[in-house]
Tab-separated table of C-alpha atoms in Angstrom:
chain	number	residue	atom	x	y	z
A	18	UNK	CA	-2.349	65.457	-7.106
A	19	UNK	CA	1.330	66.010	-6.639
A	20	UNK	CA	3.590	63.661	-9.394
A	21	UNK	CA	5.964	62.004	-7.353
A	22	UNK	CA	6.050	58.427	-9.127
A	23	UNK	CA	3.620	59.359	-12.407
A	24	UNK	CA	1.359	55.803	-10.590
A	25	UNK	CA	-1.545	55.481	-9.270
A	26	UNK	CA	-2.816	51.528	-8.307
A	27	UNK	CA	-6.358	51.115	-9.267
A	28	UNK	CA	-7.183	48.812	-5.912
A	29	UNK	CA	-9.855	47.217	-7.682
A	30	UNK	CA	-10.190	43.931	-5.372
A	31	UNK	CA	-12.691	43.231	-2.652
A	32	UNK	CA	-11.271	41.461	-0.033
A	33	UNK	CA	-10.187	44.219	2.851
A	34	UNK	CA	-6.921	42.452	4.224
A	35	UNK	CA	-5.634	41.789	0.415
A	36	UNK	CA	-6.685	45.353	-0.182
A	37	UNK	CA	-4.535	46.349	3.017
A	38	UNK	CA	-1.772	44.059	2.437
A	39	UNK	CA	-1.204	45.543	-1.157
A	40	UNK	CA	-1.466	48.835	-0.497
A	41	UNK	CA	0.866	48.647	2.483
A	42	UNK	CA	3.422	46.920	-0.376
A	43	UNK	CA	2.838	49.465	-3.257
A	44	UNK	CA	3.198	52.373	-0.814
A	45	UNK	CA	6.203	53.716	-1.845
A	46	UNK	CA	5.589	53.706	-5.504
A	47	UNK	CA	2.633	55.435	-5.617
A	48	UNK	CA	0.896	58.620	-6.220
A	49	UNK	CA	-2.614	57.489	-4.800
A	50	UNK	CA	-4.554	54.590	-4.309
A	51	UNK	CA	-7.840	54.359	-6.474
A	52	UNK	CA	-10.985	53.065	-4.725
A	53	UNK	CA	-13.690	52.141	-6.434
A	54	UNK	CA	-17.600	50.537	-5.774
A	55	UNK	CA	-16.969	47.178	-5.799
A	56	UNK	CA	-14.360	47.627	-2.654
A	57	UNK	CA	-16.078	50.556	-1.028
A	58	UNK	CA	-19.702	47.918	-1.178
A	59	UNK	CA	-17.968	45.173	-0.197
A	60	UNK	CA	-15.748	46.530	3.009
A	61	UNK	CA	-17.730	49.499	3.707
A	62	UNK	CA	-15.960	53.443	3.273
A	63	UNK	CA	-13.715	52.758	6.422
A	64	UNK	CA	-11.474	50.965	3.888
A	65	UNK	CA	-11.089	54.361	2.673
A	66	UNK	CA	-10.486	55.946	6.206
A	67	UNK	CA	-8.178	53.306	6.866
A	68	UNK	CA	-6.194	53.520	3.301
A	69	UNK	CA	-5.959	57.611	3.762
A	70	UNK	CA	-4.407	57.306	6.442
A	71	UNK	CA	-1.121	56.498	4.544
A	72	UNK	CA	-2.202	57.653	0.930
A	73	UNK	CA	-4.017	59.673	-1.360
A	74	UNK	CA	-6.702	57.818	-1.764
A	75	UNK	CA	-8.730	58.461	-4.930
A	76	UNK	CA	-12.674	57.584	-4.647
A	77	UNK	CA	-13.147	56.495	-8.413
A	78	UNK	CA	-17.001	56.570	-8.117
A	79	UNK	CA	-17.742	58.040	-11.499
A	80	UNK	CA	-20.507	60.119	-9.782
A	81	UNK	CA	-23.236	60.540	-12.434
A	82	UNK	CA	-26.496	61.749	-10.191
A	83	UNK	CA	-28.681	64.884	-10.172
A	84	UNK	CA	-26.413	67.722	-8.422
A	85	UNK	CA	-28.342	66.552	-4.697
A	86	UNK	CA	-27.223	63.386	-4.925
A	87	UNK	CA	-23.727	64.350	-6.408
A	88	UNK	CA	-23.227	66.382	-3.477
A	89	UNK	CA	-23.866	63.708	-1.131
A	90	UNK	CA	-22.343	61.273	-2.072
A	91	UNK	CA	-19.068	63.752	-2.911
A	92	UNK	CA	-19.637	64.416	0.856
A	93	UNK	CA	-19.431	61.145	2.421
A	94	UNK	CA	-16.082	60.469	0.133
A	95	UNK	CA	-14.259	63.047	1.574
A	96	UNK	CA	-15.798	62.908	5.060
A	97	UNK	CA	-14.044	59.404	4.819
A	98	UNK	CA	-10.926	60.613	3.868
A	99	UNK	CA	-10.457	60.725	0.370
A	100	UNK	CA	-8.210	63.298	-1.217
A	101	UNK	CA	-10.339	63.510	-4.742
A	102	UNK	CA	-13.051	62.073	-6.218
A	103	UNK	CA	-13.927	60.953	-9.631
A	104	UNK	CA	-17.073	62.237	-11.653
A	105	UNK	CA	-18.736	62.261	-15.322
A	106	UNK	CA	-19.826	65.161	-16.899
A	107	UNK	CA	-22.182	63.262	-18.734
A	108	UNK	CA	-24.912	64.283	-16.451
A	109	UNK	CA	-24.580	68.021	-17.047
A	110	UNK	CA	-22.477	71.233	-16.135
A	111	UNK	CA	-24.615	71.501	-13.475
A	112	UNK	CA	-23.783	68.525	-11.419
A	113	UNK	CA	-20.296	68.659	-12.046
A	114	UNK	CA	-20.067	71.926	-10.297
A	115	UNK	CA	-22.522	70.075	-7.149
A	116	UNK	CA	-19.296	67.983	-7.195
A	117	UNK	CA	-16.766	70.652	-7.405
A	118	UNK	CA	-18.928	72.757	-4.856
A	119	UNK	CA	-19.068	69.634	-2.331
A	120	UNK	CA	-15.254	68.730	-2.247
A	121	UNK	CA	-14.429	71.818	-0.620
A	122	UNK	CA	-11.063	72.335	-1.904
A	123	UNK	CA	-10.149	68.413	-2.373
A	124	UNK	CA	-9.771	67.379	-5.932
A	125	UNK	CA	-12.185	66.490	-8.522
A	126	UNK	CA	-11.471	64.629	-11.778
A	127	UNK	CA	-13.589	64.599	-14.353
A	128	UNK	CA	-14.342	61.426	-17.250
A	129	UNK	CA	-13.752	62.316	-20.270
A	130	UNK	CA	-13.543	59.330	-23.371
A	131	UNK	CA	-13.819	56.243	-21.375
A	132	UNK	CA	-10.397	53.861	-22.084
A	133	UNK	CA	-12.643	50.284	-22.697
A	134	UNK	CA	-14.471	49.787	-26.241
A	135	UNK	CA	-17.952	51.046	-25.279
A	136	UNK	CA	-15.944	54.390	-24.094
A	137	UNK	CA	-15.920	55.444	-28.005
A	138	UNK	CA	-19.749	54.940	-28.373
A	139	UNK	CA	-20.617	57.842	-26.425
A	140	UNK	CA	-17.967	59.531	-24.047
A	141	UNK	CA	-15.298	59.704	-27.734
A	142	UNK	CA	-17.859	61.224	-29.443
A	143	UNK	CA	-18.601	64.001	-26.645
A	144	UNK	CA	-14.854	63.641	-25.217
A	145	UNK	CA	-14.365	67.712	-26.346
A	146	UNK	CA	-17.558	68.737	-25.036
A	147	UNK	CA	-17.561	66.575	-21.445
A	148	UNK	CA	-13.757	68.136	-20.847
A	149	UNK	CA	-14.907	71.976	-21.315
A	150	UNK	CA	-17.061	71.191	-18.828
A	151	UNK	CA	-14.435	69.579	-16.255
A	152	UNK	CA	-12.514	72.953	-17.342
A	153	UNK	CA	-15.147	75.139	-16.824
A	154	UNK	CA	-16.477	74.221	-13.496
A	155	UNK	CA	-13.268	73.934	-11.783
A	156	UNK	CA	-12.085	70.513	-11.837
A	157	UNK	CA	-8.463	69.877	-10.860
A	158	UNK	CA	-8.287	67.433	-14.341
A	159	UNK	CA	-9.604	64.708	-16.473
A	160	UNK	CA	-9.459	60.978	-16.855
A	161	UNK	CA	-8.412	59.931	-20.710
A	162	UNK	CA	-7.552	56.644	-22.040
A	163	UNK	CA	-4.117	55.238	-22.288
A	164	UNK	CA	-5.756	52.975	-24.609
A	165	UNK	CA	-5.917	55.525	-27.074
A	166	UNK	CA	-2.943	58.305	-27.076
A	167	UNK	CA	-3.943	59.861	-29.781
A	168	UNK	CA	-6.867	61.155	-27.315
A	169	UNK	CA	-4.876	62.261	-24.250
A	170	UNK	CA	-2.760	64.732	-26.682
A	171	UNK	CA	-6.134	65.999	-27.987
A	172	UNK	CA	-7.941	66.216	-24.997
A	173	UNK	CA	-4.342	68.017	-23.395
A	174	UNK	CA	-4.957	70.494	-26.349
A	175	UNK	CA	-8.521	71.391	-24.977
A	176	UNK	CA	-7.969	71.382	-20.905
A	177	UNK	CA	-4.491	73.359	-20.747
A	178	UNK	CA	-3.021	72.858	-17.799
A	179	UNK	CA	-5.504	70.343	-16.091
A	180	UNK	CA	-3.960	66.884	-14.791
A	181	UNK	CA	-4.673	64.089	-16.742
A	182	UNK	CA	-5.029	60.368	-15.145
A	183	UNK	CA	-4.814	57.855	-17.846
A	184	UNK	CA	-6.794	54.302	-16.782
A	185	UNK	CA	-6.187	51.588	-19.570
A	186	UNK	CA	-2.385	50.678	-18.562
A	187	UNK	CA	-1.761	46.835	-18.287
A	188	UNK	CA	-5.054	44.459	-18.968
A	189	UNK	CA	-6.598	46.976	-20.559
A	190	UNK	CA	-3.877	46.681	-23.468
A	191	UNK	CA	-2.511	50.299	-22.880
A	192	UNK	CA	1.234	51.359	-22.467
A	193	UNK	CA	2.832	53.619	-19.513
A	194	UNK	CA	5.442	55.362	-21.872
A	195	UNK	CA	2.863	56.123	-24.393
A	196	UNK	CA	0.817	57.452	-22.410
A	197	UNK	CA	2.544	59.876	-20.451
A	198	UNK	CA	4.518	60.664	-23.800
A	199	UNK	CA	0.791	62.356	-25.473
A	200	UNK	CA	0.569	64.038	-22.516
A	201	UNK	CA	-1.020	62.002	-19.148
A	202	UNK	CA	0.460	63.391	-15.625
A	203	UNK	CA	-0.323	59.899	-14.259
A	204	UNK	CA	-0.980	56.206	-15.106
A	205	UNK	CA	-3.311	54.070	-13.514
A	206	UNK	CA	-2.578	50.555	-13.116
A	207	UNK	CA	-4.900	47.571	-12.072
A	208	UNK	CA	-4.910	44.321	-12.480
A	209	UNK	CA	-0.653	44.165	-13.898
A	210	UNK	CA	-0.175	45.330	-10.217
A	211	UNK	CA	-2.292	43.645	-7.315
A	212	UNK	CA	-2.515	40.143	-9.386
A	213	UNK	CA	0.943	39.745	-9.691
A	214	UNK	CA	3.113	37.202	-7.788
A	215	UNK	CA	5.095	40.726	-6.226
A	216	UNK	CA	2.981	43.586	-6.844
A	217	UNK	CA	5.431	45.839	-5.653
A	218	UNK	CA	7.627	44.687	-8.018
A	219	UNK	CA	5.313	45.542	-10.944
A	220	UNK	CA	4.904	48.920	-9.443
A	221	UNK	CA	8.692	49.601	-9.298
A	222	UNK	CA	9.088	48.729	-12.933
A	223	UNK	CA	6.370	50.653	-14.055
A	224	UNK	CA	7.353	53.916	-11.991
A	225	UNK	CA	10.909	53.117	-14.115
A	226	UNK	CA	8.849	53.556	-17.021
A	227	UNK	CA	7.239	56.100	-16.425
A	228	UNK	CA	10.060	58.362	-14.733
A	229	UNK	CA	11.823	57.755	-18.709
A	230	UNK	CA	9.403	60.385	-19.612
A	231	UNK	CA	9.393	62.796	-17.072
B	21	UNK	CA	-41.361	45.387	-11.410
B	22	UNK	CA	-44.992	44.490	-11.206
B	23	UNK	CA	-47.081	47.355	-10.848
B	24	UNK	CA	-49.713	47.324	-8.015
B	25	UNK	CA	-49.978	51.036	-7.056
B	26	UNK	CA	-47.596	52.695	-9.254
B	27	UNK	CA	-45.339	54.299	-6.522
B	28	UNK	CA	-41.715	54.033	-6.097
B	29	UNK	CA	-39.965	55.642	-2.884
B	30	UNK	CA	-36.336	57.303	-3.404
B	31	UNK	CA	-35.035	56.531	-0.094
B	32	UNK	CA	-32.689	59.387	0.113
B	33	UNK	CA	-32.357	60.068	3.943
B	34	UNK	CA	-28.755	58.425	5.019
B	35	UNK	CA	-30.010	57.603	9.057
B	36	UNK	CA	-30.192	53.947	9.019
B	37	UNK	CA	-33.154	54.124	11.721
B	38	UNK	CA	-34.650	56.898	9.895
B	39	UNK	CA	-34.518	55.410	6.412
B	40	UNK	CA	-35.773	51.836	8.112
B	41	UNK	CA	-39.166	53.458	10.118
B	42	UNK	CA	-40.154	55.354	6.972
B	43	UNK	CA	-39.975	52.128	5.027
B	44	UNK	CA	-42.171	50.395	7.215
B	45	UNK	CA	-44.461	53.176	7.626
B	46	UNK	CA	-44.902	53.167	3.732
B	47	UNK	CA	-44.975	49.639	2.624
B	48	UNK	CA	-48.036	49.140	1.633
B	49	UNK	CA	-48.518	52.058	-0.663
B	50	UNK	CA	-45.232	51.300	-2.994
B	51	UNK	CA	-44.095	48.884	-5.403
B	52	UNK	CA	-40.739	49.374	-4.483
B	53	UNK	CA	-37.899	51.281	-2.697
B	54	UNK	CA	-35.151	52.923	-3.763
B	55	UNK	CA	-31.710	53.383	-2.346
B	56	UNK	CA	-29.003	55.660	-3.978
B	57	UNK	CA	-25.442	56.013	-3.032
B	58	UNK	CA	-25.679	58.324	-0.228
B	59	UNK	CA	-27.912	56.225	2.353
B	60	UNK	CA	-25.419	52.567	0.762
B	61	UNK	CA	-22.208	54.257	1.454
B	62	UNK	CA	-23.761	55.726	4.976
B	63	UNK	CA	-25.202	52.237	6.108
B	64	UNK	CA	-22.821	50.087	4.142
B	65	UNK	CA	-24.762	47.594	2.071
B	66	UNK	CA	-27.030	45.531	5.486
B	67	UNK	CA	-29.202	48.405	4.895
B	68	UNK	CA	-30.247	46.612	1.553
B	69	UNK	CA	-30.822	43.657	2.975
B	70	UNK	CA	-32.794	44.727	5.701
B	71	UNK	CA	-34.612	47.025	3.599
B	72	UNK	CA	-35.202	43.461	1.229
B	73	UNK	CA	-36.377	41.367	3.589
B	74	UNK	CA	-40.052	42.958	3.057
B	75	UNK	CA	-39.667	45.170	-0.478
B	76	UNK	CA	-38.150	45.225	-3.890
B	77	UNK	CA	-35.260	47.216	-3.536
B	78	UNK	CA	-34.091	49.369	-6.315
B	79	UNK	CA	-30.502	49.848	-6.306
B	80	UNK	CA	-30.200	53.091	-8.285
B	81	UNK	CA	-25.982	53.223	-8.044
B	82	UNK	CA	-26.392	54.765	-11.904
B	83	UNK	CA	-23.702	52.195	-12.565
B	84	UNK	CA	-21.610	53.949	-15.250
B	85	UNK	CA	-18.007	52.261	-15.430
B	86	UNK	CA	-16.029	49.546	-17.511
B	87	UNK	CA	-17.787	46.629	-18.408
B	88	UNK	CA	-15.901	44.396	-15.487
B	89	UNK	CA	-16.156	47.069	-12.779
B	90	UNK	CA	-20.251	47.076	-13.897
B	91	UNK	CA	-19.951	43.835	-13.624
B	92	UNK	CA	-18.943	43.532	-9.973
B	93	UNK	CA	-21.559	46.315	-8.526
B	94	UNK	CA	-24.307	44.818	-10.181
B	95	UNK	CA	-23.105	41.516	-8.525
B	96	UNK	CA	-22.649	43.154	-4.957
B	97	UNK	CA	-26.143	44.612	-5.119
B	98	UNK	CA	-27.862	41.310	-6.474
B	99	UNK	CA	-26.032	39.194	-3.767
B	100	UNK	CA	-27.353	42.055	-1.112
B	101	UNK	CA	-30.622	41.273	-1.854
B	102	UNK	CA	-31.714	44.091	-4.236
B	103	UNK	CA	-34.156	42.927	-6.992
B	104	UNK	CA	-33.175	45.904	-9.728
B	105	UNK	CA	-30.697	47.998	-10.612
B	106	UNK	CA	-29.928	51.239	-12.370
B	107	UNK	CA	-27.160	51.808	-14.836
B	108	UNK	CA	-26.247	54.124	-17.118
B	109	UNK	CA	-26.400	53.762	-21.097
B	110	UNK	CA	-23.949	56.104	-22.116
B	111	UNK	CA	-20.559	54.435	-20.763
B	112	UNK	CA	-21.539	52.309	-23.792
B	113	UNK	CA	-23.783	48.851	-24.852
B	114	UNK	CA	-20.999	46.773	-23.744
B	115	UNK	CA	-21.131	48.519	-20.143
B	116	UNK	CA	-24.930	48.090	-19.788
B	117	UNK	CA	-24.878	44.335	-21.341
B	118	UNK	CA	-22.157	43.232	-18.402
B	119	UNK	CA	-24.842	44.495	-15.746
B	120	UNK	CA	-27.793	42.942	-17.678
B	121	UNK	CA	-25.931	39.309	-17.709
B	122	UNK	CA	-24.512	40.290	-13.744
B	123	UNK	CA	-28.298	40.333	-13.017
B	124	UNK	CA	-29.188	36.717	-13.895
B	125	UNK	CA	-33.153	37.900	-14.102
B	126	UNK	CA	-32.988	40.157	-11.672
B	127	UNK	CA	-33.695	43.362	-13.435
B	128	UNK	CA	-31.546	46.308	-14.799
B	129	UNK	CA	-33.284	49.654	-15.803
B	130	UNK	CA	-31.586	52.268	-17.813
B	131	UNK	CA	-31.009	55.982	-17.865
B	132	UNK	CA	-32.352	57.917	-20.604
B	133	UNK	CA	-32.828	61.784	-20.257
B	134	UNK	CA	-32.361	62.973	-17.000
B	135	UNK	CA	-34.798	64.995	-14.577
B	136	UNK	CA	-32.610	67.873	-13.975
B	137	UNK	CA	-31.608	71.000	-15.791
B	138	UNK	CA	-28.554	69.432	-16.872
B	139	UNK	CA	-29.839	66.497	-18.164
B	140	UNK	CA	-30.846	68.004	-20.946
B	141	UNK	CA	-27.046	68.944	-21.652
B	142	UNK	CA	-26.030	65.811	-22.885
B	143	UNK	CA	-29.095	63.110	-21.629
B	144	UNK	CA	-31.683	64.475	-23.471
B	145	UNK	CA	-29.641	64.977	-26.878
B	146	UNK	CA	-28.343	61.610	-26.868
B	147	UNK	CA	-31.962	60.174	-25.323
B	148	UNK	CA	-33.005	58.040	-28.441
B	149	UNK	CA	-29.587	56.166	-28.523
B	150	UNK	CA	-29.267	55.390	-24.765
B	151	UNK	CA	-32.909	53.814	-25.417
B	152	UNK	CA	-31.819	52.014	-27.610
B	153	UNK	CA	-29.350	50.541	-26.247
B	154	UNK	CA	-31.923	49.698	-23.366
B	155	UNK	CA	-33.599	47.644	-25.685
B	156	UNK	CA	-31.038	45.990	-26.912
B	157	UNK	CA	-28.689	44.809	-24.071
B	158	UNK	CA	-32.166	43.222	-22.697
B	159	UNK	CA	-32.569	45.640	-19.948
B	160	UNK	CA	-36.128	45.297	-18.375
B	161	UNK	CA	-36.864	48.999	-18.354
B	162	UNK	CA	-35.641	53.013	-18.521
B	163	UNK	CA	-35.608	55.967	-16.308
B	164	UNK	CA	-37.396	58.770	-18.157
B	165	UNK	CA	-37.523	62.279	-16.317
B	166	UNK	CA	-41.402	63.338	-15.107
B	167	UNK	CA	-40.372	66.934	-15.647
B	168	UNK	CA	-40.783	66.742	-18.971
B	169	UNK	CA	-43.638	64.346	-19.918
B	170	UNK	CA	-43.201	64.908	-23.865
B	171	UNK	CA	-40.024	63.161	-23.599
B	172	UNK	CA	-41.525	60.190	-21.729
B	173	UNK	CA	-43.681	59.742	-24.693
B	174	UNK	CA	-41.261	59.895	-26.593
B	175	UNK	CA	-39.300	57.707	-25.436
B	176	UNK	CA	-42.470	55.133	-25.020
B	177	UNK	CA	-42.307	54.791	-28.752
B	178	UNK	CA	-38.860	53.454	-28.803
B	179	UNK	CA	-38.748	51.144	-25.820
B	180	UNK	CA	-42.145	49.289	-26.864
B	181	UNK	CA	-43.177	47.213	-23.830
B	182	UNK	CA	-40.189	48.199	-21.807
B	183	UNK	CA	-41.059	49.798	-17.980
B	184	UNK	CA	-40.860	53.473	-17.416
B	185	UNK	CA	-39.733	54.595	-14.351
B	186	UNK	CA	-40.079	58.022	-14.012
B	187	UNK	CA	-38.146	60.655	-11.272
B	188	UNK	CA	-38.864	64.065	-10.295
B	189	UNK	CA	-42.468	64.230	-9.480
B	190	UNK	CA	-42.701	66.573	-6.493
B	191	UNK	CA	-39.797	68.406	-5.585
B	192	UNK	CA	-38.100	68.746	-8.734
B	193	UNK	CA	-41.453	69.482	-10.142
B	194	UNK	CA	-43.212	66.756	-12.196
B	195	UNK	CA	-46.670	65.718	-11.565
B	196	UNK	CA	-47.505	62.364	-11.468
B	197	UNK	CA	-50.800	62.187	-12.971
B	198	UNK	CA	-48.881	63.887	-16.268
B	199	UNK	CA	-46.092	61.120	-16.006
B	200	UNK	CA	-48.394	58.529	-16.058
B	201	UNK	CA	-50.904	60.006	-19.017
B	202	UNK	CA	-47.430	60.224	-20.756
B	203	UNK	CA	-46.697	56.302	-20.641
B	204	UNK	CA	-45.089	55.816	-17.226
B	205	UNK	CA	-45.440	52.913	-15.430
B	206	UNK	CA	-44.177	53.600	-11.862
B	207	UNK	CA	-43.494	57.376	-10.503
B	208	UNK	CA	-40.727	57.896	-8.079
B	209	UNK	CA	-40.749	60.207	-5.691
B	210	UNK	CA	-38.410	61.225	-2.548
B	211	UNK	CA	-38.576	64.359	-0.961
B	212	UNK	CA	-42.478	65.357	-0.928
B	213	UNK	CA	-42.925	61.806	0.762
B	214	UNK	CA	-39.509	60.963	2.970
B	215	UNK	CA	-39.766	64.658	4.358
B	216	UNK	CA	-43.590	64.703	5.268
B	217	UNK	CA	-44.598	64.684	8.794
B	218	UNK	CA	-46.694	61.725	7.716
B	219	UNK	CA	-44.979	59.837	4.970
B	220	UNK	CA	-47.672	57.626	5.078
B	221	UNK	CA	-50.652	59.857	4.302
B	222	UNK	CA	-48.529	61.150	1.000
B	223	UNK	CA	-47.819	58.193	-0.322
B	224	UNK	CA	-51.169	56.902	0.247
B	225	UNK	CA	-52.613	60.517	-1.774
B	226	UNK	CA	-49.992	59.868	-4.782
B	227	UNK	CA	-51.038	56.532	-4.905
B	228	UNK	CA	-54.785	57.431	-5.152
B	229	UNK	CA	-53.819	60.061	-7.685
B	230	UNK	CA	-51.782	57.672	-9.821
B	231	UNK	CA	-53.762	55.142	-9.854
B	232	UNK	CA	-56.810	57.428	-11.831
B	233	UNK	CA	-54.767	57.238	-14.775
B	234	UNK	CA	-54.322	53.292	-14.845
């Protein structure tokens, strides 16, 4: 993903004209557009066709299946438009690589330690393990918490020249500058964006931010 | 999920006419259907509710995310008309307790060790803690992988009176007589049934041979 602005907007509402309206606002201040479930359920994936038209939209679908279903569902994503896709390693080397495999060329990013407080249960304790496996089957980077920026410059350590995204900015109680300072290529931004009174606004301060550290 | 012949259908075709004759053909020899990703995201989320109108739907979306994001999946699939769905365990207890309370009663069933080769990777290591964390959030029941029967078992002896729901009888190999010995409740099976000239007359055969070990 090419680092124009350092943001990405994490589009996480469900209504398809706010989703429009915001994006079409943001536009200029962003890297990509994130698209998760909860949209792509409640509008259907030509919200993603229609977003890629304009953007690099990011299908955040944390795809955790046997490689099969991986591949599938890694197929309709892109099929739809999207320029990379998110995935867990959690569910093995091997379905990771379905994902890699399926994307023919688009992007891949792989979870590493989840950014919320459940994310250290597990995904910390493997965070090592899960990114030699992004690294290893070809991923074109990693998600790592801006909640914790300690992690991104450990996880940087392990995945070389990867991209990092960093999710945790904003509500999540995460900082831009921080987190590109240990090491994230981009920041992605939620809620501090699309509720605000001018979410373009929001956006233009943060890219501010974030170009500080570039 | 109340058991009356033991069989589950993975749904994994993504033709919504397709997918919609070979649920009608089987009905009466399953206890429920389930629909991944691949056939949602084809058919957008009517094919649920169409496919509810005359079955318990499974939603198995393997819902792995932030506890809010959970949150609003499990809610899109509930209000779609699906009566269970699957999440993962290891994005964490306070992932798998927002789907469990997004439910209200409907039911949430949790990933343990995976069916695949790579499930043993990180799954099957970690297979005792995502049970219990099953357990704990309230869930009504785990996935636990046919292929390897010991670890259904196994994992019987953690979960108590929890369902079993148990993949990868048929194609990937499990039998579903040796699920069931092992402490499964319901087997699910895709492939050997949704790719039959007669889906019909396999079902009805698994259901005769499950139903010897109940």
């Amino acid at each position: 993903m090419e680092r124009k602005t350092g943001l990405i907007l994490a589009l996480d509402v469900t209504d398809r004209g706010r989703a429009l309206n915001i994006a079409k606002a943001t536009a200029g201040h962003l890297d990509a557009i994130k698209v998760n479930y909860p949209l792509a359920l409640a509008c259907g994936m030509e919200i993603v066709r229609d977003l890629a038209k304009d953007a690099y939209v990011l299908c955040d679908f944390k795809v955790a299946d046997i490689p099969n279903t991986n591949r599938l569902i890694v197929e309709r994503a892109i099929a739809s438009g999207a320029s990379g896709v998110v995935c867990h390693a959690f569910a093995g080397s091997d379905s990771v690589k379905a994902c890699v495999d399926a994307a023919k060329g688009r992007e891949i990013f792989v979870v590493t330690e989840m950014s919320h407080p459940g994310g250290q249960q597990f995904t910390g304790r493997l965070a090592d393990e899960l990114a030699k496996v992004a690294v290893e089957a070809g991923a074109k980077g990693v998600i790592a918490p801006a909640t914790r920026p300690d992690r991104i410059a450990h996880i940087r350590k392990i995945i070389g020249k990867l991209e990092i995204l960093s999710p945790g900015v904003g509500a999540q109680g995460g900082s831009a500058s921080d987190a590109l300072k240990a090491g994230a290529d981009h920041i992605i931004v939620g809620r501090s964006i699309y509720e605000a009174s001018d979410p373009a606004k929001v956006a233009k301060h943060l890219v501010e931010e974030a170009q500080k550290q570039f």
